[in-house]
Each structure stands twice: as C-alpha cells, then as structure tokens.
N, CA, C and O atoms as a MOPAC input file, in Angstrom:
PM7 MOZYME 1SCF
protein

 N      4.94100 1    28.28200 1   -26.61600 1
 C      5.97900 1    28.53700 1   -25.62900 1
 C      5.54000 1    28.01400 1   -24.27200 1
 O      4.37300 1    28.09800 1   -23.89100 1
 N      6.51500 1    27.47300 1   -23.55700 1
 C      6.18400 1    26.99500 1   -22.21400 1
 C      6.37600 1    28.12600 1   -21.21700 1
 O      7.36200 1    28.86200 1   -21.25800 1
 N      5.43600 1    28.23800 1   -20.34800 1
 C      5.47800 1    29.29700 1   -19.34100 1
 C      6.17000 1    28.74000 1   -18.10200 1
 O      5.77700 1    27.69200 1   -17.58800 1
 N      7.17600 1    29.41900 1   -17.63200 1
 C      7.85100 1    28.97300 1   -16.42400 1
 C      7.07100 1    29.46300 1   -15.21600 1
 O      6.54500 1    30.57600 1   -15.19200 1
 N      7.01600 1    28.60400 1   -14.22800 1
 C      6.27600 1    28.95000 1   -13.01100 1
 C      7.25700 1    29.32200 1   -11.91400 1
 O      8.37900 1    28.81800 1   -11.85800 1
 N      6.81900 1    30.19700 1   -11.06200 1
 C      7.66600 1    30.58200 1    -9.94000 1
 C      7.66300 1    29.46300 1    -8.90200 1
 O      6.77800 1    28.60800 1    -8.89300 1
 N      8.64200 1    29.48400 1    -8.05300 1
 C      8.73900 1    28.49900 1    -6.97900 1
 C      7.49900 1    28.56300 1    -6.09800 1
 O      6.98200 1    27.52900 1    -5.67700 1
 N      7.02900 1    29.74600 1    -5.82300 1
 C      5.84400 1    29.91400 1    -4.97400 1
 C      4.62100 1    29.26000 1    -5.61200 1
 O      3.82200 1    28.62500 1    -4.92400 1
 N      4.47300 1    29.41700 1    -6.93900 1
 C      3.34900 1    28.78500 1    -7.63000 1
 C      3.46000 1    27.26500 1    -7.57800 1
 O      2.46800 1    26.56900 1    -7.35700 1
 N      4.66700 1    26.75900 1    -7.78100 1
 C      4.88000 1    25.31300 1    -7.72500 1
 C      4.58700 1    24.76100 1    -6.33400 1
 O      3.97500 1    23.70300 1    -6.19400 1
 N      5.02400 1    25.48000 1    -5.31400 1
 C      4.76600 1    25.06000 1    -3.93500 1
 C      3.27100 1    25.05400 1    -3.66100 1
 O      2.75700 1    24.12500 1    -3.03800 1
 N      2.57800 1    26.07300 1    -4.11600 1
 C      1.12800 1    26.15800 1    -3.92300 1
 C      0.42500 1    24.98900 1    -4.60600 1
 O     -0.48000 1    24.38300 1    -4.03200 1
 N      0.84400 1    24.67000 1    -5.83700 1
 C      0.25200 1    23.53600 1    -6.54800 1
 C      0.50700 1    22.22200 1    -5.81400 1
 O     -0.39100 1    21.39100 1    -5.68000 1
 N      1.73400 1    22.04400 1    -5.34400 1
 C      2.07300 1    20.81900 1    -4.61800 1
 C      1.28700 1    20.69800 1    -3.32100 1
 O      0.85600 1    19.60400 1    -2.95600 1
 N      1.09700 1    21.80300 1    -2.62900 1
 C      0.31600 1    21.78100 1    -1.39700 1
 C     -1.13300 1    21.40600 1    -1.67800 1
 O     -1.73500 1    20.63700 1    -0.92900 1
 N     -1.68900 1    21.94400 1    -2.74600 1
 C     -3.07300 1    21.62200 1    -3.11300 1
 C     -3.19500 1    20.15100 1    -3.49100 1
 O     -4.15100 1    19.48100 1    -3.10100 1
 N     -2.22400 1    19.65200 1    -4.24900 1
 C     -2.24100 1    18.23700 1    -4.63600 1
 C     -2.08800 1    17.34300 1    -3.41000 1
 O     -2.74900 1    16.31000 1    -3.30400 1
 N     -1.22100 1    17.73700 1    -2.49200 1
 C     -1.01700 1    16.96900 1    -1.27100 1
 C     -2.29900 1    16.90700 1    -0.44500 1
 O     -2.65600 1    15.84700 1     0.06900 1
 N     -2.98400 1    18.02800 1    -0.31800 1
 C     -4.25300 1    18.05300 1     0.42500 1
 C     -5.28000 1    17.13600 1    -0.22500 1
 O     -6.01100 1    16.42200 1     0.46200 1
 N     -5.32800 1    17.16000 1    -1.54100 1
 C     -6.25800 1    16.30200 1    -2.26900 1
 C     -5.92700 1    14.83000 1    -2.03400 1
 O     -6.81900 1    14.01700 1    -1.79300 1
 N     -4.64200 1    14.49400 1    -2.10600 1
 C     -4.22200 1    13.10700 1    -1.89200 1
 C     -4.47800 1    12.65400 1    -0.45900 1
 O     -4.87200 1    11.51000 1    -0.23100 1
 N     -4.25900 1    13.53600 1     0.49800 1
 C     -4.53100 1    13.19400 1     1.89100 1
 C     -6.01700 1    12.93300 1     2.09500 1
 O     -6.39800 1    12.03200 1     2.84300 1
 N     -6.84600 1    13.71500 1     1.43600 1
 C     -8.29100 1    13.51800 1     1.52100 1
 C     -8.68200 1    12.17300 1     0.91600 1
 O     -9.49500 1    11.44600 1     1.48600 1
 N     -8.10400 1    11.84400 1    -0.23700 1
 C     -8.38000 1    10.55000 1    -0.87200 1
 C     -7.89500 1     9.39100 1     0.00100 1
 O     -8.54200 1     8.34700 1     0.07500 1
 N     -6.76100 1     9.58400 1     0.65400 1
 C     -6.22500 1     8.55100 1     1.54900 1
 C     -7.20200 1     8.28400 1     2.69100 1
 O     -7.46100 1     7.13000 1     3.03400 1
 N     -7.73700 1     9.34300 1     3.27300 1
 C     -8.70600 1     9.19000 1     4.36500 1
 C     -9.96400 1     8.48100 1     3.88000 1
 O    -10.49200 1     7.60500 1     4.56400 1
 N    -10.44300 1     8.86200 1     2.69700 1
 C    -11.63500 1     8.22500 1     2.14100 1
 C    -11.40100 1     6.74000 1     1.87400 1
 O    -12.26300 1     5.91100 1     2.16600 1
 N    -10.23600 1     6.40600 1     1.32200 1
 C     -9.92000 1     5.00600 1     1.04300 1
 C     -9.80600 1     4.20700 1     2.33300 1
 O    -10.27400 1     3.07100 1     2.41300 1
 N     -9.18400 1     4.80300 1     3.33300 1
 C     -9.05500 1     4.14100 1     4.62600 1
 C    -10.43600 1     3.85900 1     5.22100 1
 O    -10.68000 1     2.77500 1     5.75000 1
 N    -11.32900 1     4.83100 1     5.13100 1
 C    -12.68900 1     4.66000 1     5.64400 1
 C    -13.43800 1     3.60000 1     4.84700 1
 O    -14.18000 1     2.80300 1     5.42100 1
 N    -13.25200 1     3.58200 1     3.54000 1
 C    -13.90900 1     2.57100 1     2.70200 1
 C    -13.42800 1     1.16900 1     3.07100 1
 O    -14.22400 1     0.23000 1     3.10400 1
 N    -12.14100 1     1.02300 1     3.34700 1
 C    -11.60400 1    -0.27900 1     3.76300 1
 C    -12.19100 1    -0.70200 1     5.10300 1
 O    -12.54400 1    -1.86600 1     5.28900 1
 N    -12.29600 1     0.23300 1     6.02800 1
 C    -12.89300 1    -0.07700 1     7.33100 1
 C    -14.33500 1    -0.52100 1     7.16400 1
 O    -14.76900 1    -1.48400 1     7.79500 1
 N    -15.08100 1     0.18100 1     6.31400 1
 C    -16.48500 1    -0.16000 1     6.10500 1
 C    -16.64300 1    -1.50400 1     5.40700 1
 O    -17.51500 1    -2.29400 1     5.76900 1
 N    -15.80600 1    -1.76700 1     4.41200 1
 C    -15.95400 1    -2.97700 1     3.59900 1
 C    -15.36800 1    -4.21100 1     4.28000 1
 O    -15.98600 1    -5.27600 1     4.26600 1
 N    -14.18300 1    -4.07900 1     4.87400 1
 C    -13.46800 1    -5.23400 1     5.40400 1
 C    -13.37500 1    -5.26700 1     6.92400 1
 O    -13.04000 1    -6.30100 1     7.50200 1
 N    -13.66600 1    -4.16000 1     7.56700 1
 C    -13.55700 1    -4.10500 1     9.01700 1
 C    -12.14700 1    -3.81400 1     9.51000 1
 O    -11.88500 1    -3.88000 1    10.71100 1
 N    -11.24500 1    -3.49600 1     8.60200 1
 C     -9.85200 1    -3.19100 1     8.94600 1
 C     -9.43000 1    -1.92400 1     8.21700 1
 O     -9.90900 1    -1.63300 1     7.12100 1
 N     -8.51700 1    -1.17000 1     8.84800 1
 C     -7.97500 1    -0.01700 1     8.14200 1
 C     -6.85500 1    -0.47900 1     7.20700 1
 O     -6.48200 1    -1.65200 1     7.20900 1
 N     -6.33200 1     0.44000 1     6.42200 1
 C     -5.33400 1     0.10400 1     5.41100 1
 C     -4.08400 1    -0.49700 1     6.04400 1
 O     -3.53200 1    -1.46400 1     5.51900 1
 N     -3.63500 1     0.05600 1     7.15300 1
 C     -2.43000 1    -0.45700 1     7.81100 1
 C     -2.63700 1    -1.89500 1     8.26500 1
 O     -1.75300 1    -2.73200 1     8.08300 1
 N     -3.79000 1    -2.19400 1     8.85100 1
 C     -4.07300 1    -3.55800 1     9.30100 1
 C     -4.14100 1    -4.51100 1     8.11200 1
 O     -3.62600 1    -5.62700 1     8.18300 1
 N     -4.76900 1    -4.08400 1     7.02900 1
 C     -4.83100 1    -4.92700 1     5.83200 1
 C     -3.43600 1    -5.18200 1     5.27300 1
 O     -3.12400 1    -6.29600 1     4.85100 1
 N     -2.61200 1    -4.16200 1     5.27200 1
 C     -1.23600 1    -4.31600 1     4.79800 1
 C     -0.48600 1    -5.33200 1     5.66400 1
 O      0.23000 1    -6.18700 1     5.14100 1
 N     -0.64900 1    -5.23900 1     6.97300 1
 C     -0.00200 1    -6.18700 1     7.88200 1
 C     -0.49300 1    -7.60900 1     7.63700 1
 O      0.30300 1    -8.54800 1     7.65900 1
 N     -1.78800 1    -7.77900 1     7.40400 1
 C     -2.35400 1    -9.10100 1     7.12300 1
 C     -1.75500 1    -9.67200 1     5.84000 1
 O     -1.40200 1   -10.85000 1     5.78600 1
 N     -1.64300 1    -8.84400 1     4.81700 1
 C     -1.07500 1    -9.29800 1     3.54300 1
 C      0.37200 1    -9.73600 1     3.72800 1
 O      0.78200 1   -10.76200 1     3.18500 1
 N      1.14300 1    -8.97500 1     4.48100 1
 C      2.54200 1    -9.33000 1     4.72500 1
 C      2.63100 1   -10.66300 1     5.46100 1
 O      3.45800 1   -11.50600 1     5.11400 1
 N      1.78500 1   -10.86000 1     6.47600 1
 C      1.79400 1   -12.12100 1     7.21400 1
 C      1.42100 1   -13.28900 1     6.31000 1
 O      2.01300 1   -14.36400 1     6.41400 1
 N      0.45400 1   -13.09500 1     5.43000 1
 C      0.05900 1   -14.15100 1     4.49100 1
 C      1.20700 1   -14.49200 1     3.54500 1
 O      1.45600 1   -15.66400 1     3.26400 1
 N      1.89900 1   -13.47400 1     3.05600 1
 C      3.03500 1   -13.70900 1     2.16500 1
 C      4.12700 1   -14.49600 1     2.87700 1
 O      4.71600 1   -15.40800 1     2.29700 1
 N      4.39800 1   -14.14900 1     4.12700 1
 C      5.41300 1   -14.88000 1     4.89200 1
 C      5.00700 1   -16.33200 1     5.09700 1
 O      5.83300 1   -17.23600 1     4.97500 1
 N      3.73100 1   -16.55400 1     5.41000 1
 C      3.22900 1   -17.91000 1     5.60000 1
 C      3.32900 1   -18.70900 1     4.30100 1
 O      3.73000 1   -19.87200 1     4.32100 1
 N      2.97000 1   -18.09400 1     3.17600 1
 C      3.08400 1   -18.77200 1     1.88700 1
 C      4.52700 1   -19.16700 1     1.60000 1
 O      4.78200 1   -20.27700 1     1.13400 1
 N      5.47200 1   -18.27200 1     1.87100 1
 C      6.88500 1   -18.58100 1     1.65500 1
 C      7.33100 1   -19.72600 1     2.54900 1
 O      8.07300 1   -20.61000 1     2.12000 1
 N      6.87000 1   -19.70500 1     3.79900 1
 C      7.22700 1   -20.75200 1     4.74900 1
 C      6.68400 1   -22.10300 1     4.27600 1
 O      7.39700 1   -23.10600 1     4.30600 1
 N      5.43300 1   -22.12600 1     3.84400 1
 C      4.81500 1   -23.35900 1     3.35900 1
 C      5.53200 1   -23.84400 1     2.10500 1
 O      5.81800 1   -25.03400 1     1.97700 1
 N      5.82000 1   -22.94200 1     1.18800 1
 C      6.51200 1   -23.30200 1    -0.04200 1
 C      7.89000 1   -23.87700 1     0.26900 1
 O      8.30100 1   -24.86500 1    -0.33900 1
 N      8.60300 1   -23.26600 1     1.20800 1
 C      9.92800 1   -23.76100 1     1.58900 1
 C      9.83500 1   -25.15100 1     2.19500 1
 O     10.65600 1   -26.01700 1     1.89200 1
 N      8.84300 1   -25.37000 1     3.04800 1
 C      8.66400 1   -26.68000 1     3.67000 1
 C      8.32300 1   -27.73000 1     2.61500 1
 O      8.84300 1   -28.84400 1     2.66200 1
 N      7.45800 1   -27.38500 1     1.66800 1
 C      7.10000 1   -28.32100 1     0.60100 1
 C      8.30300 1   -28.61400 1    -0.28700 1
 O      8.49700 1   -29.75500 1    -0.70600 1
 N      9.09900 1   -27.61300 1    -0.57300 1
 C     10.29700 1   -27.80700 1    -1.38900 1
 C     11.29200 1   -28.71800 1    -0.67900 1
 O     11.91400 1   -29.57900 1    -1.30100 1
 N     11.43400 1   -28.51800 1     0.62300 1
 C     12.35400 1   -29.35300 1     1.39800 1
 C     11.87200 1   -30.79800 1     1.41500 1
 O     12.67600 1   -31.72100 1     1.28300 1
 N     10.55600 1   -31.00400 1     1.57900 1
 C      9.99700 1   -32.35700 1     1.57800 1
 C     10.18300 1   -33.03600 1     0.23000 1
 O     10.54300 1   -34.21200 1     0.16900 1
 N      9.94300 1   -32.30900 1    -0.84100 1
 C     10.07000 1   -32.91100 1    -2.16900 1
 C     11.53500 1   -33.20100 1    -2.49600 1
 O     11.82400 1   -34.16000 1    -3.21100 1
 N     12.44900 1   -32.40200 1    -1.99200 1
 C     13.87400 1   -32.64600 1    -2.21100 1
 C     14.32700 1   -33.88800 1    -1.45600 1
 O     15.16700 1   -34.64100 1    -1.94800 1
 N     13.77700 1   -34.10800 1    -0.26300 1
 C     14.13600 1   -35.28800 1     0.52300 1
 C     13.60400 1   -36.56300 1    -0.11600 1
 O     14.25400 1   -37.60700 1    -0.05400 1
 N     12.42800 1   -36.48800 1    -0.72900 1
 C     11.81200 1   -37.68000 1    -1.29400 1
 C     12.45500 1   -38.08500 1    -2.61700 1
 O     12.23700 1   -39.20200 1    -3.08500 1
 N     13.23400 1   -37.21000 1    -3.22400 1
 C     13.87400 1   -37.53600 1    -4.51100 1
 C     15.16500 1   -38.23000 1    -4.34700 1
 O     15.81500 1   -38.56600 1    -5.33700 1

C-alpha cells in the first residue's frame, strides 16, 4: 500500500531538497571559478556569445557559397 503524505511533510521534503540543490549549485559555481576563472553565469554568457558568432559565421559562409553558385 502506498502511504499518503501530508502537505506539511511534502513541503518539508521539498525544502530539504531545495537546500541541498542550492548547496550543490554553490559548490558547482565555486568549482567553475576555480577551474576556469569564471562563474557559471559568465560561462553561460560566453557560450551564448560563441553560439551567436558561429551562427553569424555560418550565415556569412552560406551567403558566400550561394553567390558563387
């Protein structure tokens, strides 16, 4: 049989899980700073800029190849 949990128990579990995840987030952020010299937000911004640059380069190459055909 499955035991139903009260709302209070579910809230308590979610709060504990949230605290654990927040702690892991801080640890990961610190590990990124130590390894790469950037925090997670900065790394995310760098990745987005690289993706935009790749799209721009790909578009320019596609336009050039279309003109040459």
